[in-house]
GROMACS .gro file of C-alpha atoms in nm:
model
  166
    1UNK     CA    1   3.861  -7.838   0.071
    2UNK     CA    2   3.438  -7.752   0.174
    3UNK     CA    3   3.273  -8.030   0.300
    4UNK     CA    4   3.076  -8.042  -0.013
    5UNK     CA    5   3.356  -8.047  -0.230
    6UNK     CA    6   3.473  -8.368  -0.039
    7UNK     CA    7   3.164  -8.548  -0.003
    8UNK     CA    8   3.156  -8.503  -0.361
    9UNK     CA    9   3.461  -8.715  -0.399
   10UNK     CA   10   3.388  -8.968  -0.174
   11UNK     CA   11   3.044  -9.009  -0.350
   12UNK     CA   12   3.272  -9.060  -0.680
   13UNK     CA   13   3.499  -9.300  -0.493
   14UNK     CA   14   3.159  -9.486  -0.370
   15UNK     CA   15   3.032  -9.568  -0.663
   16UNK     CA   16   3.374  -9.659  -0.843
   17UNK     CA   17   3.304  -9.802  -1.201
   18UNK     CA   18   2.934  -9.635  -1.197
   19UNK     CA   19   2.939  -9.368  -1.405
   20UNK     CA   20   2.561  -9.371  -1.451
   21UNK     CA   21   2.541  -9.357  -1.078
   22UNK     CA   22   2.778  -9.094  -1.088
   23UNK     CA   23   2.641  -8.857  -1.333
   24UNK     CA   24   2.251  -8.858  -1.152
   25UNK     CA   25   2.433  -8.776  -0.839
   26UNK     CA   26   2.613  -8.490  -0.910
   27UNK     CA   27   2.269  -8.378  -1.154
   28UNK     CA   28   2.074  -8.420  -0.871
   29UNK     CA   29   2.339  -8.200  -0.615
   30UNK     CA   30   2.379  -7.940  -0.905
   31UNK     CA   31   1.978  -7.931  -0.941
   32UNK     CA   32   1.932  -7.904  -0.541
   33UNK     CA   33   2.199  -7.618  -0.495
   34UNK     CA   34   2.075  -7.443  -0.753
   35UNK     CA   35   1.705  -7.440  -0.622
   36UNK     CA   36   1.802  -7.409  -0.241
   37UNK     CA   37   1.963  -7.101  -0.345
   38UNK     CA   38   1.721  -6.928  -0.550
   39UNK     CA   39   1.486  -7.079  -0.319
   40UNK     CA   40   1.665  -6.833  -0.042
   41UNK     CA   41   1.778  -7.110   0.173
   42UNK     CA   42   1.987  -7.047   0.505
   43UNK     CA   43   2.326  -7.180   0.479
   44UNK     CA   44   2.275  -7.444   0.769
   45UNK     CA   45   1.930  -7.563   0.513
   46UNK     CA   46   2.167  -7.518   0.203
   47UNK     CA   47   2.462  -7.769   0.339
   48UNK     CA   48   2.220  -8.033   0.468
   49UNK     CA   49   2.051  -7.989   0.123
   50UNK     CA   50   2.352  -8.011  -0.075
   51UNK     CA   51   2.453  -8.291   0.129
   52UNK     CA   52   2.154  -8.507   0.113
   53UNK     CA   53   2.133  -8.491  -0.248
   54UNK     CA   54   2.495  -8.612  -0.265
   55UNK     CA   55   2.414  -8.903  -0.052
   56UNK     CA   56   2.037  -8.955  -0.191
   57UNK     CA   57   2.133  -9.274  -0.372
   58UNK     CA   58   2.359  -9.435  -0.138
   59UNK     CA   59   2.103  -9.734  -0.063
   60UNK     CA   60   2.129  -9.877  -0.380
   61UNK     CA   61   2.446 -10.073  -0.357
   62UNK     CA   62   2.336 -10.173   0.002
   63UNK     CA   63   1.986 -10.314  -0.133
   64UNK     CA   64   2.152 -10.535  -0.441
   65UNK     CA   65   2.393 -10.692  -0.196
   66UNK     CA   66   2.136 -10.727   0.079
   67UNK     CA   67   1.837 -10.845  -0.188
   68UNK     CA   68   1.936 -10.870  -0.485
   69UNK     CA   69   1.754 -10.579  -0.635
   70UNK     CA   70   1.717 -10.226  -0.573
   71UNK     CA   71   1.419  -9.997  -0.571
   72UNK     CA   72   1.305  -9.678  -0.430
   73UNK     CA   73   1.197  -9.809  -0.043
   74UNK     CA   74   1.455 -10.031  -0.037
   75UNK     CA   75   1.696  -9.698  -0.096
   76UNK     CA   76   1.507  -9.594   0.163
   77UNK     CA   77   1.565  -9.797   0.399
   78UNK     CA   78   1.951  -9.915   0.358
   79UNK     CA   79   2.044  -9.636   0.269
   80UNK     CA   80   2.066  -9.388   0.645
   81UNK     CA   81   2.301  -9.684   0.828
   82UNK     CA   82   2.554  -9.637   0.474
   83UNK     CA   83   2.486  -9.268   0.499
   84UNK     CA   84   2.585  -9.192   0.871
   85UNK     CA   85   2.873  -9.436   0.836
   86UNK     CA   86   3.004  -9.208   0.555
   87UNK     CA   87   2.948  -8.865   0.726
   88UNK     CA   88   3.071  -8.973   1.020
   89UNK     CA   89   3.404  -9.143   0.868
   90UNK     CA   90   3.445  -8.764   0.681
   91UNK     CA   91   3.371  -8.585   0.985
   92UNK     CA   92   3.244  -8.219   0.991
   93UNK     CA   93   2.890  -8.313   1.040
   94UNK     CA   94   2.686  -8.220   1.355
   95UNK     CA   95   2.464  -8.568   1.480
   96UNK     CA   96   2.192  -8.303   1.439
   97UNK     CA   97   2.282  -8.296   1.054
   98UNK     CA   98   2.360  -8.642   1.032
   99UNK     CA   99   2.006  -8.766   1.156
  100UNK     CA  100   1.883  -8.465   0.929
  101UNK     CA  101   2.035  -8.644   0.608
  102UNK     CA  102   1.932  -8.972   0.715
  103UNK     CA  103   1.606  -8.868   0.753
  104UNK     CA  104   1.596  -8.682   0.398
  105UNK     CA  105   1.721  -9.065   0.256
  106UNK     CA  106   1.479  -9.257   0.435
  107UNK     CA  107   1.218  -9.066   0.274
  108UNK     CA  108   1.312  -8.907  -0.070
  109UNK     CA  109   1.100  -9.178  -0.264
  110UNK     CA  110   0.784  -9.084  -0.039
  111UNK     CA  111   0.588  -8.807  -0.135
  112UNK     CA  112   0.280  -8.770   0.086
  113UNK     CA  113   0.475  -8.592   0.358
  114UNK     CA  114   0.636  -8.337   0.209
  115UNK     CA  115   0.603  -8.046   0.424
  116UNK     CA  116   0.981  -7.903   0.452
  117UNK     CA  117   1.128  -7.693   0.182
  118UNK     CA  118   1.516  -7.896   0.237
  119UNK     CA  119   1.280  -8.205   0.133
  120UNK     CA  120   1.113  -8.027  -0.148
  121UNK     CA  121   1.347  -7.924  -0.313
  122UNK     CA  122   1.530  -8.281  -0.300
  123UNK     CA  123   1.241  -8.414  -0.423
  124UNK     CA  124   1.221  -8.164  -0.747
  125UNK     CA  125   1.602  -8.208  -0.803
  126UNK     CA  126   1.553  -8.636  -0.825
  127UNK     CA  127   1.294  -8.576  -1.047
  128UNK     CA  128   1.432  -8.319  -1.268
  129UNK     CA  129   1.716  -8.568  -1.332
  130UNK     CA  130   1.492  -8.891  -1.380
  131UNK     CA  131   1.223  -8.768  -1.595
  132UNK     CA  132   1.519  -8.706  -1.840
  133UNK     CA  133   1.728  -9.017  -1.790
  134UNK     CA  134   1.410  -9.237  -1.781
  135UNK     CA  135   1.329  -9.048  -2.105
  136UNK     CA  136   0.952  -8.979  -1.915
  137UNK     CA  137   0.653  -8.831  -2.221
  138UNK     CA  138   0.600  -8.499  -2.200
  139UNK     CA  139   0.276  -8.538  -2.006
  140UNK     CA  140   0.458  -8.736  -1.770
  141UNK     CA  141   0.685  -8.471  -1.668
  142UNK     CA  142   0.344  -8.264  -1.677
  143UNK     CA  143   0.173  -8.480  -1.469
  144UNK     CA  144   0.478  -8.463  -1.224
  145UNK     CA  145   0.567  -8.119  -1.201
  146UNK     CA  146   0.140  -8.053  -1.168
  147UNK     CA  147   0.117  -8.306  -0.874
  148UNK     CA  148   0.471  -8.273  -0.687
  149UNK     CA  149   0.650  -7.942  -0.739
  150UNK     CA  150   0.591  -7.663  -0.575
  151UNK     CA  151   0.932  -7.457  -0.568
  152UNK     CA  152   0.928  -7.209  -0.849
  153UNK     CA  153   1.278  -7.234  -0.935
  154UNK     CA  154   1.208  -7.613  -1.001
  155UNK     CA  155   0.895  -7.560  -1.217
  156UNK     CA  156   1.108  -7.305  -1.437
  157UNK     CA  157   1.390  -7.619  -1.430
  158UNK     CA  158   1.132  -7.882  -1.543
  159UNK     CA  159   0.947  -7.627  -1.794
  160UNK     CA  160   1.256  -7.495  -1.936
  161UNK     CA  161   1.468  -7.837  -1.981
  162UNK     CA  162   1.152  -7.983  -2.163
  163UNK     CA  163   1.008  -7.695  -2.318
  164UNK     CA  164   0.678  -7.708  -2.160
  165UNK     CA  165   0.452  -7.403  -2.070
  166UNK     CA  166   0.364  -7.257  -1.732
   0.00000   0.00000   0.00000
């Protein structure tokens, strides 16, 4: 079994019972593959991509224990420790990948320093999935993909799935 494959399955196994969690993680892997590869990714980019958006999420079960309440910063910020505990458990990650990841968690709710395409296209691939399951107005998603995407596989995603123009 890929390492993908089986960080797929332990994502499943994390969030036992959750199939809403469960559903807008493998959307947002399936969204992030798909762009990192017509994006032209390298493979190293491509696994710590795929891997990322996998893990994304995993600070939200950390944050309602720990506070009571989730939200996007406090995903943020519970969510690396849970992260590098998991990759590490599975093995087959470098510590340069691991702290890659982390990194990708700790920030995939902040938007103003978006400079690196692995982060990017996370970015796109969260929203892609949210502005649907939040059932976001069309000038929403506008406003969104006009301010934050810049990928053009993602734009064509966004346009396509809600039948907006270019």
């Amino acid at each position: 079994m890929n390492k993908i494959h089986e960080l797929s399955l332990a994502m499943v196994s994390y969030n036992y019972g959750d199939p809403k969690r469960i559903q807008h993680t493998t959307k947002v892997h399936a969204y992030a593959a798909v762009i990192g590869i017509q994006e032209g990714l390298d493979e190293g980019t491509q696994f710590v991509l795929e891997s990322a958006a996998l893990v994304h999420d995993i600070g939200i079960r950390a944050s309602e224990k720990k506070y009571g309440h989730q939200n996007g910063k406090l995903q943020e910020q519970e969510g690396p420790a849970v992260a590098k505990n998991l990759l590490n458990r599975l093995g087959g990650y470098t510590e340069q990948q691991i702290d890659r990841i982390c990194w990708l968690i700790a920030h995939h709710h902040t938007y103003n320093v978006c400079d690196d395409i692995d982060y990017q296209i996370l970015i796109e691939a969260d929203f892609i999935v949210n502005l649907y399951e939040d059932n976001e107005s069309l000038d929403a998603v506008r406003r969104v993909r006009d301010k934050l995407f810049k990928t053009e596989c993602g734009k064509k995603i966004l346009n396509d799935m809600f039948g907006l123009e270019c």
